[in-house]
XYZ file of C-alpha atoms in Angstrom:
341
model
C 40.980 -10.206 -17.580
C 37.545 -9.177 -18.672
C 36.747 -5.547 -19.313
C 34.245 -5.530 -16.447
C 37.083 -6.072 -13.975
C 39.471 -3.600 -15.581
C 37.245 -0.541 -15.709
C 35.683 1.356 -12.836
C 32.635 2.063 -14.982
C 31.524 1.119 -18.466
C 28.727 3.332 -19.759
C 26.779 2.586 -22.904
C 23.351 3.396 -24.256
C 20.554 1.234 -25.583
C 18.107 3.663 -27.130
C 17.424 6.256 -24.426
C 18.425 3.837 -21.680
C 21.520 4.560 -19.615
C 23.581 1.523 -18.644
C 26.599 1.553 -16.328
C 28.493 -1.569 -15.217
C 31.211 -1.422 -12.559
C 33.833 -3.709 -11.101
C 31.463 -4.768 -8.292
C 29.575 -6.937 -10.782
C 26.667 -4.470 -10.765
C 24.953 -3.005 -13.818
C 22.702 0.021 -13.320
C 19.978 0.743 -15.874
C 18.153 4.083 -15.848
C 15.150 5.510 -17.693
C 13.734 2.294 -19.073
C 10.128 2.982 -20.072
C 8.847 0.428 -22.600
C 8.636 -3.312 -23.179
C 10.534 -2.859 -26.459
C 13.486 -1.317 -24.631
C 13.411 -4.233 -22.209
C 13.392 -6.659 -25.136
C 16.362 -4.843 -26.735
C 18.401 -5.456 -23.599
C 18.576 -9.135 -24.524
C 21.221 -8.188 -27.116
C 23.327 -6.351 -24.559
C 26.176 -8.219 -22.869
C 26.235 -7.711 -19.111
C 29.511 -9.609 -18.741
C 30.009 -11.054 -15.262
C 27.348 -8.861 -13.654
C 25.532 -10.739 -10.928
C 23.334 -7.792 -9.942
C 21.153 -5.484 -12.050
C 19.666 -2.297 -10.656
C 16.769 -0.549 -12.415
C 16.409 3.111 -11.394
C 13.766 5.731 -12.254
C 12.081 3.467 -14.785
C 8.631 2.468 -15.885
C 8.944 -1.277 -15.474
C 6.943 -3.678 -17.682
C 5.299 -6.629 -15.871
C 7.723 -9.109 -17.481
C 10.841 -7.336 -16.153
C 11.841 -10.169 -13.822
C 11.515 -12.785 -16.560
C 13.644 -10.708 -18.902
C 16.648 -10.716 -16.571
C 16.701 -14.394 -15.693
C 18.897 -16.366 -15.782
C 21.314 -13.471 -16.508
C 21.508 -12.279 -12.881
C 20.891 -13.589 -9.395
C 20.065 -10.224 -7.786
C 17.589 -7.657 -9.148
C 16.996 -4.225 -7.567
C 14.161 -1.876 -8.530
C 14.604 1.644 -7.137
C 12.134 4.496 -7.665
C 10.376 2.480 -10.357
C 6.718 2.332 -11.358
C 4.625 -0.522 -12.669
C 0.989 -1.555 -12.669
C 1.931 -5.183 -12.193
C 5.078 -7.181 -11.533
C 5.160 -10.924 -12.210
C 7.431 -13.398 -10.473
C 7.017 -16.267 -12.958
C 6.901 -20.009 -12.246
C 10.341 -21.594 -11.727
C 11.978 -18.169 -11.643
C 15.729 -18.582 -10.998
C 16.169 -15.166 -9.365
C 17.663 -15.534 -5.881
C 17.464 -11.995 -4.473
C 14.900 -9.255 -5.105
C 14.981 -5.758 -3.633
C 12.336 -3.050 -4.158
C 13.100 0.491 -2.956
C 10.585 3.351 -3.183
C 8.804 1.447 -5.920
C 5.104 1.742 -6.733
C 3.577 -1.599 -7.712
C -0.190 -1.933 -7.802
C -0.072 -5.710 -7.982
C 2.586 -8.336 -7.343
C 1.747 -11.698 -8.906
C 3.811 -14.513 -7.408
C 3.778 -18.124 -8.552
C 5.286 -20.955 -6.529
C 9.005 -20.287 -6.284
C 11.791 -22.493 -4.928
C 14.795 -20.249 -5.696
C 14.215 -16.768 -4.241
C 15.863 -16.740 -0.794
C 16.170 -12.986 -0.112
C 13.375 -10.403 -0.387
C 13.801 -6.770 0.659
C 11.095 -4.141 0.181
C 11.544 -0.598 1.487
C 9.115 2.310 1.340
C 7.074 0.782 -1.458
C 3.348 0.732 -2.129
C 2.285 -2.864 -2.777
C -1.192 -3.533 -1.481
C -1.206 -7.198 -2.502
C 2.202 -8.072 -1.098
C 1.488 -10.080 2.062
C -0.742 -12.799 0.531
C 1.843 -13.196 -2.250
C 4.530 -14.233 0.226
C 2.770 -17.539 0.779
C 4.213 -18.951 -2.466
C 7.837 -18.045 -1.727
C 8.775 -21.221 0.095
C 12.564 -20.841 -0.297
C 12.842 -17.488 1.475
C 15.540 -17.298 4.135
C 15.463 -13.547 4.786
C 12.505 -11.158 4.500
C 13.001 -7.436 5.024
C 9.921 -5.190 4.893
C 10.608 -1.588 5.941
C 8.341 1.472 5.828
C 5.459 -0.510 4.366
C 2.608 0.833 6.553
C 1.272 -2.527 7.731
C -1.045 -1.876 10.731
C -1.671 -5.598 11.350
C 0.901 -8.248 10.552
C -0.203 -11.878 10.402
C 2.492 -14.522 10.700
C 0.168 -16.874 8.814
C 1.706 -15.689 5.521
C 5.044 -17.158 6.642
C 3.831 -20.642 7.548
C 5.146 -22.290 4.346
C 8.651 -20.894 4.767
C 10.552 -23.677 6.487
C 13.918 -22.117 5.581
C 13.107 -18.650 6.935
C 15.710 -17.588 9.503
C 15.396 -13.803 9.570
C 12.558 -11.302 9.236
C 12.890 -7.534 9.651
C 9.660 -5.537 9.988
C 10.877 -2.113 11.142
C 9.147 1.228 10.508
C 5.833 -0.327 9.436
C 3.451 1.280 11.964
C 2.442 -2.216 13.108
C -0.131 -2.048 15.913
C -1.001 -5.724 16.239
C 0.523 -9.141 15.586
C -1.590 -12.150 14.676
C -1.259 -15.913 14.283
C -4.215 -18.235 13.751
C -5.168 -20.530 16.674
C -3.281 -23.840 16.705
C -1.092 -22.598 13.841
C 2.673 -23.002 13.820
C 5.056 -20.609 12.184
C 8.672 -19.819 11.737
C 10.148 -22.893 13.413
C 13.657 -22.066 12.148
C 13.470 -18.293 12.602
C 16.502 -16.956 14.515
C 16.040 -13.180 14.049
C 12.810 -11.205 14.470
C 13.040 -7.407 14.263
C 9.857 -5.490 15.112
C 11.535 -2.241 16.133
C 10.137 1.216 15.334
C 6.478 0.256 15.140
C 3.360 1.032 17.217
C 2.966 -2.123 19.286
C 1.466 -1.404 22.714
C 1.139 -4.983 24.014
C 3.044 -8.183 23.319
C 1.543 -11.656 23.476
C 4.473 -13.756 24.687
C 2.677 -16.969 23.708
C 2.729 -15.938 20.042
C 6.477 -15.276 20.147
C 7.098 -18.470 22.105
C 5.909 -20.496 19.131
C 9.157 -19.447 17.401
C 11.389 -21.740 19.405
C 14.602 -21.138 17.433
C 14.708 -17.362 18.046
C 18.096 -16.094 19.200
C 17.611 -12.332 18.603
C 14.359 -10.475 19.340
C 14.204 -6.733 18.610
C 11.206 -4.869 20.043
C 12.758 -1.449 20.606
C 11.109 1.897 19.860
C 7.472 0.860 20.084
C 4.908 1.989 22.680
C 4.869 -1.286 24.621
C 3.294 -1.045 28.068
C 2.712 -4.717 28.809
C 4.183 -8.104 27.942
C 1.615 -10.660 29.029
C 1.989 -14.394 29.346
C 5.139 -16.468 29.659
C 8.010 -16.014 27.221
C 9.491 -19.438 26.542
C 12.447 -19.066 24.187
C 15.260 -21.390 25.325
C 17.668 -20.313 22.541
C 17.221 -16.535 22.939
C 20.527 -14.729 23.478
C 19.578 -11.084 22.814
C 16.400 -9.214 23.804
C 15.992 -5.490 23.065
C 13.012 -3.759 24.689
C 14.523 -0.270 24.799
C 12.549 2.930 24.167
C 9.121 1.710 25.216
C 6.712 2.423 28.112
C 7.276 -0.703 30.208
C 6.838 -0.415 33.981
C 7.628 -3.993 34.983
C 8.630 -7.388 33.583
C 7.892 -10.645 35.384
C 11.053 -12.579 34.545
C 10.046 -15.275 37.029
C 7.465 -16.539 34.506
C 9.888 -16.474 31.595
C 12.177 -19.241 30.371
C 15.061 -17.484 28.637
C 18.014 -19.196 30.277
C 20.395 -18.646 27.333
C 19.995 -14.856 27.376
C 23.269 -12.907 27.175
C 22.061 -9.372 26.383
C 19.023 -7.671 27.963
C 18.314 -4.045 27.014
C 15.446 -2.137 28.656
C 16.892 1.370 28.289
C 14.444 4.300 28.308
C 11.353 2.724 29.832
C 9.413 3.466 33.044
C 10.742 0.721 35.308
C 10.740 1.670 39.008
C 12.039 -1.550 40.585
C 14.820 -3.923 39.623
C 13.446 -6.907 37.729
C 12.725 -10.001 39.820
C 14.525 -13.286 39.083
C 17.452 -11.635 37.303
C 19.719 -14.018 39.200
C 18.168 -16.871 37.211
C 19.756 -15.585 33.999
C 22.991 -17.473 34.503
C 24.394 -16.572 31.058
C 23.655 -12.846 31.214
C 26.635 -10.708 30.156
C 25.102 -7.300 29.421
C 22.206 -5.707 31.304
C 21.210 -2.156 30.351
C 18.485 -0.403 32.321
C 19.586 3.209 31.867
C 16.987 5.957 31.532
C 14.358 4.425 33.821
C 12.907 5.365 37.227
C 14.962 3.285 39.678
C 15.441 5.003 43.049
C 17.598 2.360 44.770
C 19.743 -0.520 43.674
C 20.869 -3.826 45.133
C 23.892 -5.288 43.370
C 23.685 -8.662 45.149
C 21.705 -10.443 42.387
C 24.512 -9.728 39.926
C 27.579 -10.848 41.860
C 27.456 -14.479 40.706
C 26.689 -13.776 37.029
C 29.232 -13.695 34.183
C 28.697 -10.012 33.567
C 30.613 -7.618 31.370
C 28.386 -4.527 31.528
C 25.776 -3.255 34.000
C 24.350 0.087 32.898
C 22.204 1.882 35.508
C 22.957 5.421 34.297
C 20.377 8.223 34.212
C 17.906 6.801 36.725
C 16.990 8.322 40.109
C 19.196 6.072 42.225
C 20.071 7.512 45.638
C 21.034 4.310 47.471
C 23.188 1.377 46.312
C 23.228 -1.786 48.438
C 26.122 -4.280 48.382
C 28.293 -1.870 46.450
C 31.440 -3.223 48.123
C 31.006 -6.722 46.741
C 34.011 -8.226 45.019
C 33.703 -7.938 41.238
C 35.896 -9.373 38.467
C 38.060 -6.790 36.726
C 36.188 -7.393 33.495
C 32.911 -5.976 34.883
C 31.831 -2.381 34.118
C 29.096 -0.838 36.315
C 27.769 2.519 35.092
C 25.994 4.829 37.555
C 26.483 8.252 35.972
C 23.477 10.543 35.805
C 22.078 9.378 39.190
C 21.983 11.307 42.498
C 24.282 8.653 44.014
C 26.893 9.409 41.372
C 27.745 12.680 43.104
C 29.614 10.739 45.768
C 30.893 7.841 43.727
C 32.237 6.861 40.320
C 31.538 4.177 37.785
C 33.210 0.815 38.383
C 34.851 0.248 35.013
């Protein structure tokens, strides 16, 4: 068996560069600073390594070219470069940038890269560059400080099925009139941003969505009709929502609805229309009374009404399946009753 599988770590040096390869098929390279050092790496055998991680290095623009087709996955962590080039016909499949300063990212048309993750990195030219990455399946952009995100940059990505945009300080979402985007997108994560309103029509253009994460924003209003027939999970927790007009929405496949920690004073209308609902969490709101009748015919597993202001519960004596858990702790009514779990 090859040495890479036998040893926990193999550490060598190439000039002043530190190289460590482990049994997880990962080689870590530290303190690379010049193009010559990068060129010298071509004589180094990386064995079966499928992933290379560059840490604390000054990365030459041709770094990506130098590692293909040696590896499928390249990670740059705490690196610096004036320019990074993703060359034409690049065979790299996964690229991850973590706390990396890149003044310019030059991207040619690419049909191989399917995973892109960028966290806490300064890349001013990033978003327009995405347009050429037509093979992307997953895009993860965290802590990028993007006040306005336009879905127009994703229109060429027919294979895209997941995009995570958390911690970006996004205040507004855009999509050009009559434009279509993200027809195969199943996951959209916009949590931990600064969105105050949501245009349901924009989201409804993404008909394949199954998971929509909008938690931890400052959302006060969702206007328009949300038409997402495949949606199974909707997270609107930790916002400033006072009401949701479910009667105008078409989300019949929904299984999980989370509106914890908002400002909702009345139980949402048309909940009984969500025939597939299994989990409904509305803890930490401003409900003062509760009618359990709308829930008796649903296939529920969890109803969480804890930490509201509920003093009265109607239809509490309805017959419930043993699998249902109803949480009422943290309400005035809970003094005289217990959770049904």
